[in-house]
Amino acid sequence: MTSVNDLRSSFVDYFARNGHHAVASSPLVPRNDPTLMFTNSGMVQFKNTFTGVEKRPYSRATTAQKCVRAGGKHNDLDNVGFTARHHTFFEMLGNFSFGDYFKDHAIELAWNLLTKDWGLPKDKLMVTVYQDDDEALELWKKIAGLSEDRIVRLGAKSNFWQMGDTGPCGPCSEIFYDHGEHIWGGPPGSPEEDGDRWIEIWNLVFMQYEQHGDGSRNGLPHPSIDTGMGLERIAAVMQGVHDNYDIDLFKALIGAAAAATGADVNGEGNRSLRVIADHLRSMSFLIAEGVLPSNEGRGYVLRRIMRRAMRHATLLGANEPVIHKLVPTLVREMGQAYPELSRGEAMITETVLLEEGRFLKTLGRGLQLLAEETRDMGEGAVLAGASAFKLYDTYGFPLDLTQDALRSRGITVDQPGFDAAMAAQKAEARKSWSGSGEAATDTVWYGLADKLGPTEFLGYETETAEGEVKALLKDGKEVASLASGEEGFAVLNQTPFYGESGGQVGDTGLLTGEGLTATVSDTQKHHGVFAHKVVVTEGSLKLGQPVTLVVDHERRSSIRANHSATHLLHEALRIVLGDHVAQKGSMVSADRLRFDFVHTKPVTEQEMAEVEDIANAIVLQNTPVETRLMGVEEAKESGRARPVRRKVWR
């Protein structure tokens, strides 16, 4: 049997032998596409390379890309557990050509890998081409030896790919595998194509045109290749199973979930075990990247995934936290390919455990109240939106959990009524921020926070990223643009700029774009919204505009050093004065720091000198510094393992 890990390595090694640069998976939180919530395909990290904005030192690449489809436009969450091939997390294998080879070599590489290196029977494969792509059809006949009855012409809906309404686009060719006549379904293009017999395993995109706003197209000067093959799907084919959840990786995860919950792998709870196994991967990889459960944005999607898995654990009879116990199994199965799992195992485990504890408290109370509210309801009934909102607002029971709990009874929720109750509550909340002066300014930020949600902070991992302008303010009022020479505040959907908080000053740097340069002199944070104080020095800054954000690295490094120094100073004070010393405030900037604390008596000169000696001695050790995101309890525990003790210094 060919394992998932073997197939992943085999794919990348094959293309590396054929002149491709092996590129590591990019993060699940995209750095170069502000329109995406999560990376959802292998080409995302190469988007700017395809458009010509970014130049790379290679013209061929191959990747095994981690992807999540659980929010926004690409959302498979509700299908997981009910089908053989839907996942929230999956891996996309791909090979890419940036103006190097085109259709002929792409087809040759794909066909040789499948039929020669991996030994798939040719009579089990068929392909589709775009209806007008005679070139691709002839190449498949010539290179693969396929007869025309094994090549299906399909329309633009299935076989024409576009990056957006404008930009690079082109026809594509999909490769299908026949799982056998014992499974219902027909080949692509037939009336039975929605069946499970013929499964798409690889899509080859031939980017050869540029789409214009007026509907016209012209040929690209450097046609390119973008392919994608789901690792889980091809693993099912190579392992001789029809269902993705029967491959070795999922068998291990499902087995661990069954052991933790006491469920029978082959029993009625199999569907819940599948949900848990799938969602475990999504939550673990997202947490490893620093996404934490919250009520907004990416954190909200993560919380939905986590709580859906936890809900299914309770359906299997688990009355205490169990999901966190599965993390070591995932790390064992995937940690070698993705070291971030191994590095973040402790943080992932603690984050999941804390969320499980919160969830179980919410679930018990919420289900009791929901049962009382719907006691007399039968199948087809509708729960009032106001009732669902009360469960959410008063008891913290999310809407999707209410919907999930009622689904098995055939009861739905009045979604418009829920939305209306939510809007009314937000309107009341906004009233409390009315006033003048600073209060009036805060009202503006509160409104933006309500409308846009919190800004996604990317600064733990990068000092450069792309974002989309979501709001602009001048003189305390929203505007559509800032012209050259004008000053104001810019809000983006995501940013690497740290917003002033916790005593640390905000970052400075640049915003740039096509014909645009703006200087960022400060970054503030209001109700989760990061406000970049900008002066436009070239061009104009407009709503909806994509921009590149670059933090002043030298200044950030100085601030980071002073931030670390506050922790060293705090530790030295605790060693010299006692464990009662607690931080009561601080100021951290690029050129200095201040640390406020309470002590029962004045600090003597001798004590101050000792504090300085301890802090300076630690600085002079030049110990490597790393950024780690962790839960509060884990951070406290790590802080208890002090690098120095009092007796060393007395």
XYZ file of C-alpha atoms in Angstrom:
650
model
C 0.000 0.000 0.000
C 1.213 3.533 -0.815
C 0.815 5.718 2.247
C -0.269 9.357 2.192
C 3.221 10.391 3.286
C 4.802 8.289 0.530
C 2.534 9.770 -2.132
C 3.234 13.324 -1.031
C 6.977 12.762 -1.204
C 6.730 10.811 -4.454
C 4.833 13.632 -6.181
C 7.265 16.365 -5.148
C 10.308 14.192 -5.914
C 8.972 13.350 -9.384
C 8.637 16.990 -10.385
C 11.932 17.921 -8.733
C 13.598 15.311 -10.961
C 11.912 17.019 -13.887
C 13.410 20.438 -13.236
C 10.898 21.887 -10.775
C 11.846 23.828 -7.665
C 10.270 22.204 -4.592
C 8.518 25.005 -2.688
C 7.268 24.561 0.871
C 3.573 24.962 1.601
C 2.614 28.557 2.251
C 0.625 29.470 5.401
C -3.113 28.886 5.641
C -3.519 32.611 6.325
C -2.650 34.147 2.916
C 0.015 36.844 2.871
C -0.488 37.925 -0.742
C -4.258 37.727 -1.290
C -6.364 39.882 1.045
C -9.579 38.647 -0.612
C -9.167 35.134 0.824
C -9.943 34.051 4.363
C -7.755 30.952 4.031
C -5.433 29.500 1.408
C -7.732 27.276 -0.645
C -5.532 26.072 -3.511
C -1.926 25.509 -4.448
C -1.670 28.529 -6.731
C -2.468 31.134 -4.061
C 1.155 31.693 -3.069
C 2.103 32.058 -6.756
C -0.656 34.504 -7.672
C 1.674 37.488 -8.022
C 4.149 35.377 -9.996
C 1.471 34.488 -12.535
C 0.412 38.139 -12.888
C 4.022 39.294 -13.279
C 4.103 41.398 -10.099
C 6.628 39.086 -8.440
C 9.722 37.546 -10.018
C 11.108 34.273 -8.681
C 14.528 32.701 -9.324
C 12.878 29.674 -10.950
C 10.371 29.147 -13.764
C 9.046 25.743 -12.597
C 7.735 24.850 -9.162
C 6.028 22.018 -7.307
C 4.275 21.988 -3.937
C 2.198 20.047 -1.488
C -0.032 22.859 -0.226
C -2.161 22.757 2.910
C -5.619 24.217 2.266
C -8.757 25.045 4.258
C -12.241 25.504 2.831
C -14.488 26.335 5.740
C -15.487 29.970 5.419
C -16.503 32.602 2.896
C -17.002 31.649 -0.763
C -15.266 28.268 -0.413
C -17.050 26.531 2.455
C -17.366 22.764 2.667
C -18.008 22.643 6.423
C -21.592 21.398 6.422
C -20.842 18.597 3.926
C -18.032 17.046 5.970
C -18.970 13.678 7.413
C -21.824 13.159 4.958
C -19.833 12.541 1.742
C -16.806 10.503 0.713
C -14.669 13.434 -0.398
C -15.553 16.691 1.387
C -12.981 18.070 3.815
C -12.400 21.338 5.631
C -8.639 20.709 5.502
C -6.986 19.023 2.540
C -3.649 18.932 0.745
C -3.296 20.053 -2.849
C -0.430 18.636 -4.914
C 0.583 20.861 -7.805
C 3.146 21.663 -10.471
C 3.529 25.118 -11.990
C 5.184 26.678 -15.000
C 5.730 30.437 -15.083
C 6.146 31.048 -18.817
C 8.280 27.914 -19.250
C 6.555 24.782 -20.612
C 2.926 24.707 -21.687
C 0.207 22.219 -22.641
C 2.275 19.517 -24.290
C 4.783 19.068 -21.462
C 2.128 19.506 -18.750
C 0.106 16.664 -20.261
C 3.202 14.516 -20.726
C 4.349 15.032 -17.115
C 0.915 14.246 -15.698
C 0.327 11.158 -17.836
C 3.770 9.697 -17.140
C 3.440 10.150 -13.394
C 0.018 8.496 -13.251
C 0.594 5.620 -15.635
C 4.337 4.949 -15.428
C 5.600 6.014 -12.003
C 2.378 5.215 -10.151
C 1.184 2.450 -12.467
C -2.487 3.383 -12.829
C -4.218 1.393 -15.615
C -4.743 3.553 -18.695
C -8.192 2.073 -19.276
C -9.270 3.469 -15.882
C -8.529 7.054 -16.926
C -10.344 9.565 -19.103
C -9.993 13.321 -19.545
C -12.040 16.417 -20.242
C -11.053 19.462 -22.286
C -12.608 22.854 -22.888
C -15.078 22.670 -25.755
C -13.015 24.947 -28.045
C -9.562 23.629 -27.078
C -8.728 21.497 -30.116
C -5.031 21.770 -29.273
C -5.430 20.015 -25.910
C -7.613 17.310 -27.430
C -5.024 16.503 -30.092
C -2.209 16.490 -27.514
C -4.065 13.970 -25.339
C -4.513 11.724 -28.379
C -0.870 12.059 -29.363
C 0.840 11.880 -25.945
C -1.479 9.574 -23.996
C -2.811 7.581 -26.925
C -6.402 8.228 -25.845
C -9.191 7.665 -28.330
C -11.749 10.423 -28.794
C -14.367 8.515 -26.803
C -12.049 8.885 -23.765
C -11.836 12.662 -24.202
C -14.914 14.729 -23.321
C -15.458 18.325 -24.454
C -17.153 20.447 -21.777
C -18.185 24.098 -21.482
C -16.749 27.002 -19.569
C -18.499 26.105 -16.300
C -16.410 22.953 -15.969
C -13.339 23.546 -18.086
C -12.434 27.231 -18.203
C -10.590 28.807 -15.286
C -10.442 32.488 -14.328
C -8.574 34.160 -11.495
C -11.295 36.813 -11.326
C -13.509 38.977 -13.517
C -10.313 40.281 -15.104
C -6.771 38.955 -15.312
C -5.129 35.667 -16.337
C -7.432 32.865 -17.467
C -7.541 29.884 -19.726
C -8.976 26.463 -20.553
C -8.329 23.489 -18.310
C -8.213 19.731 -18.668
C -9.360 17.373 -15.921
C -8.269 13.767 -15.426
C -10.872 11.326 -14.091
C -10.474 7.870 -12.533
C -13.048 5.092 -12.853
C -13.685 3.415 -9.480
C -15.641 0.627 -11.188
C -19.064 -0.287 -12.447
C -20.127 -1.543 -9.009
C -20.475 2.152 -8.039
C -23.308 4.203 -9.499
C -22.451 7.121 -11.751
C -21.440 8.052 -15.271
C -18.472 9.770 -16.930
C -18.195 13.578 -16.964
C -20.747 15.206 -19.212
C -23.248 12.355 -18.890
C -26.622 12.525 -17.090
C -25.132 10.406 -14.276
C -21.971 12.502 -13.847
C -22.894 13.414 -10.250
C -22.462 9.794 -9.221
C -19.350 8.532 -7.461
C -18.004 6.143 -10.082
C -15.901 8.630 -12.073
C -13.862 10.908 -9.780
C -11.764 13.893 -10.847
C -8.230 13.426 -9.544
C -6.209 16.149 -11.315
C -6.922 19.481 -12.981
C -4.458 21.002 -15.453
C -5.041 24.727 -16.031
C -3.583 26.259 -19.175
C -3.302 30.002 -18.480
C -3.005 31.539 -21.914
C -5.294 34.603 -22.000
C -5.847 37.867 -20.196
C -9.494 38.765 -19.534
C -10.427 42.456 -19.836
C -13.294 44.352 -18.249
C -15.066 44.814 -21.593
C -15.250 41.037 -22.079
C -12.432 40.809 -24.597
C -9.379 38.558 -24.255
C -5.902 38.603 -25.645
C -3.090 36.072 -25.453
C -0.615 36.239 -22.585
C 2.997 36.885 -23.614
C 4.107 33.978 -21.399
C 1.443 31.222 -21.137
C 1.706 29.307 -17.873
C 0.627 26.092 -16.152
C -1.178 25.641 -12.823
C -2.247 22.150 -11.747
C -3.951 20.755 -8.679
C -4.472 17.200 -7.418
C -6.113 16.428 -4.081
C -3.778 14.222 -2.050
C -6.640 12.538 -0.225
C -8.389 11.633 -3.492
C -5.332 10.182 -5.180
C -4.455 8.306 -1.975
C -7.881 6.633 -2.094
C -7.221 5.588 -5.707
C -3.712 4.319 -4.973
C -4.842 2.440 -1.858
C -7.709 0.766 -3.689
C -10.548 2.380 -1.741
C -13.399 4.571 -2.915
C -13.828 6.685 0.204
C -11.222 9.276 1.284
C -11.960 8.409 4.905
C -10.721 4.847 4.307
C -7.134 5.903 3.527
C -4.362 5.191 6.040
C -4.184 8.718 7.452
C -7.892 8.909 8.243
C -7.972 5.363 9.549
C -5.391 6.374 12.146
C -7.285 9.549 13.145
C -10.679 7.836 13.197
C -9.232 4.975 15.230
C -7.845 7.405 17.791
C -11.201 9.230 17.966
C -13.030 5.933 18.442
C -10.678 4.925 21.250
C -11.073 8.293 22.979
C -14.880 8.289 22.790
C -15.540 4.555 23.123
C -17.389 4.541 19.789
C -17.507 1.670 17.302
C -15.639 2.522 14.079
C -18.174 0.517 12.086
C -21.213 1.564 14.079
C -23.796 4.325 13.788
C -21.326 6.895 15.076
C -18.996 6.516 12.094
C -20.217 9.789 10.609
C -19.348 11.658 13.802
C -15.915 10.024 13.882
C -15.301 11.308 10.354
C -16.239 14.837 11.364
C -13.872 14.703 14.324
C -10.993 13.326 12.224
C -11.421 15.967 9.527
C -11.915 18.888 11.889
C -8.924 17.842 14.009
C -6.656 18.598 11.067
C -8.170 22.027 10.393
C -8.140 23.211 13.982
C -4.614 21.946 14.649
C -3.030 23.510 11.573
C -4.822 26.837 12.125
C -3.808 27.016 15.789
C -0.234 26.113 14.827
C -0.235 29.260 12.666
C -1.462 31.464 15.486
C -5.185 31.573 14.671
C -7.060 31.315 17.963
C -10.780 30.727 18.575
C -12.766 33.968 18.813
C -16.091 35.468 17.804
C -14.855 37.260 14.680
C -13.169 36.538 11.352
C -10.828 33.589 11.029
C -11.045 32.938 14.756
C -14.809 32.530 14.460
C -14.461 29.985 11.655
C -11.928 28.103 13.763
C -14.300 28.120 16.730
C -17.114 26.761 14.527
C -14.875 23.939 13.340
C -13.749 23.129 16.874
C -17.219 23.198 18.378
C -18.690 21.122 15.563
C -16.114 18.421 16.290
C -16.769 18.708 20.020
C -20.515 18.467 19.470
C -20.013 15.223 17.546
C -17.841 13.901 20.370
C -20.754 14.429 22.776
C -23.064 12.642 20.325
C -20.725 9.665 20.719
C -21.167 9.804 24.488
C -18.162 11.896 25.540
C -19.035 13.972 28.605
C -15.545 15.337 29.187
C -12.839 16.843 26.918
C -11.459 14.277 24.474
C -10.504 16.074 21.235
C -7.240 17.396 22.687
C -6.148 13.798 23.307
C -6.065 13.195 19.537
C -3.411 15.837 18.781
C -0.435 13.467 19.350
C -1.858 11.038 16.771
C -2.120 13.835 14.202
C 1.420 14.988 14.965
C 2.685 11.433 14.531
C 0.932 11.097 11.159
C 1.696 14.527 9.675
C 4.376 16.161 11.827
C 7.273 15.028 9.687
C 5.849 16.685 6.565
C 4.673 19.742 8.502
C 7.084 20.506 11.393
C 4.866 23.349 12.614
C 2.590 20.678 14.078
C 5.404 19.231 16.162
C 6.604 22.662 17.267
C 3.106 23.742 18.219
C 1.849 20.482 19.746
C 1.723 21.801 23.321
C -0.030 25.012 22.287
C -2.506 23.161 20.053
C -3.345 20.702 22.834
C -3.886 23.402 25.453
C -5.932 25.623 23.122
C -8.218 22.717 22.207
C -8.558 21.646 25.850
C -9.507 25.168 26.975
C -12.069 25.486 24.188
C -13.496 22.059 25.028
C -14.000 23.116 28.644
C -15.804 26.292 27.598
C -17.855 24.417 25.042
C -19.072 21.715 27.421
C -20.268 24.344 29.888
C -22.084 26.195 27.117
C -23.481 23.024 25.613
C -25.013 21.641 28.785
C -26.888 24.800 29.678
C -27.776 25.613 26.064
C -29.209 22.187 25.237
C -31.320 22.260 28.384
C -32.776 25.649 27.471
C -33.219 24.612 23.841
C -35.092 21.488 24.883
C -37.430 23.584 27.032
C -37.966 26.073 24.201
C -38.781 23.414 21.597
C -40.549 20.834 23.785
C -43.822 21.100 21.882
C -42.329 21.480 18.398
C -42.446 18.753 15.778
C -40.774 18.141 12.446
C -41.104 21.128 10.119
C -41.461 23.655 12.943
C -39.458 26.887 13.019
C -37.773 28.253 16.151
C -38.286 32.002 16.511
C -35.216 34.082 15.708
C -35.607 36.021 18.951
C -35.445 32.758 20.930
C -32.307 31.638 19.112
C -30.749 35.057 19.716
C -31.538 34.882 23.437
C -29.667 31.584 23.612
C -26.723 33.258 21.876
C -26.725 36.618 23.643
C -27.553 35.512 27.192
C -26.078 32.026 27.376
C -23.367 32.083 24.693
C -25.010 29.342 22.610
C -24.035 30.034 18.943
C -26.641 30.043 16.173
C -24.940 27.307 14.149
C -24.907 25.055 17.220
C -28.642 25.661 17.700
C -29.247 24.806 14.047
C -27.090 21.687 14.311
C -28.857 20.483 17.458
C -32.308 20.919 15.867
C -31.434 19.481 12.454
C -31.951 15.859 13.511
C -35.500 16.732 14.646
C -36.350 18.493 11.383
C -36.689 21.899 13.074
C -35.229 25.035 11.504
C -34.417 28.506 12.860
C -35.884 31.803 11.676
C -32.590 33.252 10.375
C -34.006 36.701 9.404
C -35.508 36.996 12.889
C -32.169 36.138 14.470
C -30.377 38.693 12.270
C -32.940 41.362 13.181
C -32.448 40.706 16.908
C -28.684 40.906 16.444
C -28.976 44.211 14.571
C -31.224 45.661 17.269
C -28.754 44.724 19.991
C -25.861 46.332 18.093
C -27.914 49.491 17.584
C -28.499 49.712 21.332
C -24.827 49.155 22.015
C -23.858 51.971 19.659
C -26.053 54.421 21.563
C -23.862 54.041 24.628
C -20.923 55.416 22.656
C -22.626 58.662 21.620
C -21.202 61.924 22.871
C -18.667 64.533 21.871
C -14.905 64.868 21.717
C -13.153 61.545 22.283
C -16.497 59.802 22.774
C -17.627 60.919 19.340
C -14.383 59.639 17.816
C -14.852 56.335 19.599
C -18.320 56.092 18.076
C -16.739 56.130 14.610
C -14.346 53.304 15.515
C -17.099 51.335 17.192
C -19.177 51.619 14.041
C -16.270 50.451 11.886
C -15.624 47.530 14.223
C -19.283 46.611 13.942
C -19.251 46.886 10.153
C -15.852 45.414 9.310
C -15.000 43.164 12.240
C -11.509 43.068 13.740
C -8.408 43.505 11.604
C -6.433 40.291 11.078
C -2.971 40.772 12.609
C -0.169 39.048 10.688
C 2.777 40.635 12.464
C 3.874 37.623 14.469
C 5.091 35.897 11.303
C 5.810 38.621 8.770
C 6.655 42.301 8.434
C 5.405 42.488 4.839
C 1.965 41.550 3.548
C -0.788 42.575 1.177
C -4.100 44.012 2.274
C -7.259 45.612 0.951
C -8.345 49.082 2.050
C -11.646 48.689 3.899
C -12.093 52.201 5.329
C -10.479 55.644 5.162
C -10.958 58.461 7.665
C -10.109 62.142 7.451
C -10.879 64.566 10.262
C -12.869 61.861 12.047
C -15.160 61.123 9.101
C -15.191 58.296 6.567
C -14.042 59.257 3.063
C -13.695 57.426 -0.237
C -10.071 58.417 -0.867
C -7.054 60.341 0.363
C -5.203 62.399 -2.245
C -1.498 63.175 -2.376
C -0.546 65.379 0.564
C -3.605 64.414 2.626
C -3.413 62.826 6.076
C -5.837 60.384 7.609
C -6.347 56.851 8.866
C -6.472 53.704 6.743
C -8.130 50.456 7.860
C -7.306 47.225 6.031
C -8.640 43.711 6.314
C -5.243 42.417 7.497
C -1.925 43.955 8.506
C 1.559 43.155 9.800
C 1.599 46.539 11.626
C 1.305 46.260 15.409
C -1.374 48.546 16.827
C -0.465 50.417 20.014
C -1.601 48.386 23.025
C -0.282 46.965 26.265
C 2.130 49.860 26.560
C 3.868 49.083 23.255
C 3.836 51.813 20.624
C 2.420 51.194 17.170
C 4.496 50.325 14.111
C 5.491 52.697 11.324
C 6.378 51.993 7.691
C 4.939 52.249 4.200
C 1.825 51.446 2.189
C 2.512 51.065 -1.522
C 0.494 50.154 -4.576
C 0.168 50.936 -8.243
C 1.139 54.605 -8.449
C 0.782 54.924 -4.658
C 3.132 55.635 -1.773
C 1.871 56.486 1.721
C 3.884 56.858 4.907
C 2.545 55.218 8.065
C 3.584 57.319 11.069
C 1.630 55.383 13.716
C -0.705 52.415 14.123
C -3.492 52.439 16.699
C -6.028 49.831 17.722
C -9.679 50.653 18.445
C -12.098 47.833 19.357
C -10.028 45.364 17.332
C -9.698 47.681 14.312
C -6.105 48.587 13.377
C -5.922 52.218 12.260
C -2.873 53.194 10.212
C -2.107 56.908 10.432
C -0.995 57.777 6.915
C 0.206 60.655 4.790
C -0.131 60.047 1.056
C 3.064 61.169 -0.676
C 2.341 59.868 -4.179
C -0.886 59.028 -6.004
C -4.085 58.481 -4.031
C -5.321 55.915 -1.522
C -8.796 54.576 -2.294
C -11.393 52.250 -0.813
C -11.065 48.691 -2.066
C -7.526 49.292 -3.267
C -5.010 46.442 -2.848
C -1.810 47.637 -1.203
C 1.475 46.241 0.057
C 2.251 46.927 3.723
C 5.885 47.095 4.829
C 6.805 47.588 8.493
C 9.902 49.637 9.366
C 12.106 46.653 10.238
C 14.825 48.538 12.105
C 12.334 50.348 14.338
C 10.303 47.143 14.940
C 13.522 45.335 15.945
C 14.358 48.034 18.485
C 10.835 47.910 19.913
C 10.982 44.120 20.068
C 14.279 44.292 21.982
C 12.840 46.759 24.494
C 9.721 44.615 24.853
C 11.903 41.634 25.733
C 13.824 43.858 28.142
C 10.638 44.623 30.100
C 10.205 40.897 30.743
C 13.847 40.543 31.793
C 13.449 43.533 34.098
C 10.261 42.070 35.571
C 12.026 38.756 36.253
C 15.019 40.498 37.829
C 12.709 42.534 40.092
C 10.932 39.356 41.221
C 14.264 37.686 42.001
C 15.549 40.629 44.029
C 12.372 42.025 45.627
C 10.112 38.965 45.727
C 7.407 37.153 43.773
C 4.808 39.747 44.737
C 6.169 42.180 42.141
C 3.544 42.513 39.408
C 3.438 44.742 36.365
C 1.069 47.691 36.734
C 1.867 49.412 33.481
C 4.608 49.913 30.914
C 5.757 51.915 27.934
C 7.771 50.276 25.171
C 9.124 52.315 22.280
C 12.081 52.107 19.911
C 14.436 54.161 22.097
C 13.378 53.435 25.673
C 11.115 51.499 28.009
C 9.324 52.098 31.296
C 8.138 49.425 33.712
C 5.604 50.244 36.457
C 5.253 48.032 39.527
C 4.140 48.104 43.156
C 6.475 47.357 46.074
C 5.949 47.703 49.809
C 8.874 50.121 50.294
C 11.340 52.180 48.271
C 13.875 50.215 46.263
C 17.390 50.721 47.661
C 20.357 51.618 45.504
C 21.890 48.212 46.228
C 18.715 46.421 45.157
C 18.496 48.526 42.008
C 22.113 47.741 41.137
C 21.428 44.025 41.614
C 18.367 44.234 39.385
C 20.456 45.923 36.709
C 23.222 43.313 37.002
C 20.790 40.416 36.626
C 18.964 41.925 33.632
C 22.210 42.924 31.895
C 23.783 39.504 32.521
C 20.842 37.813 30.818
C 21.056 40.248 27.896
C 24.770 39.500 27.499
C 24.027 35.775 27.206
C 22.755 36.521 23.678
C 20.203 33.741 23.989
C 18.294 33.128 20.718
C 14.816 34.674 20.777
C 11.767 33.084 19.176
C 8.150 34.169 18.927
C 5.710 31.619 20.343
C 1.937 31.942 20.517
C 0.505 30.011 23.441
C -2.407 29.825 25.815
C -2.317 31.855 29.014
C -1.803 28.844 31.276
C 1.010 27.490 29.116
C 2.697 30.902 29.130
C 2.454 31.082 32.907
C 3.860 27.584 33.264
C 6.782 28.329 30.961
C 7.510 31.444 32.987
C 7.818 29.417 36.174
C 10.891 27.672 34.794
C 13.195 30.612 35.507
C 16.617 30.739 33.910
C 18.191 32.245 37.028
C 17.728 31.889 40.772
C 18.285 34.288 43.649
C 21.221 32.340 45.127
C 23.250 32.900 41.958
C 23.236 36.632 42.530
C 23.563 36.971 46.287
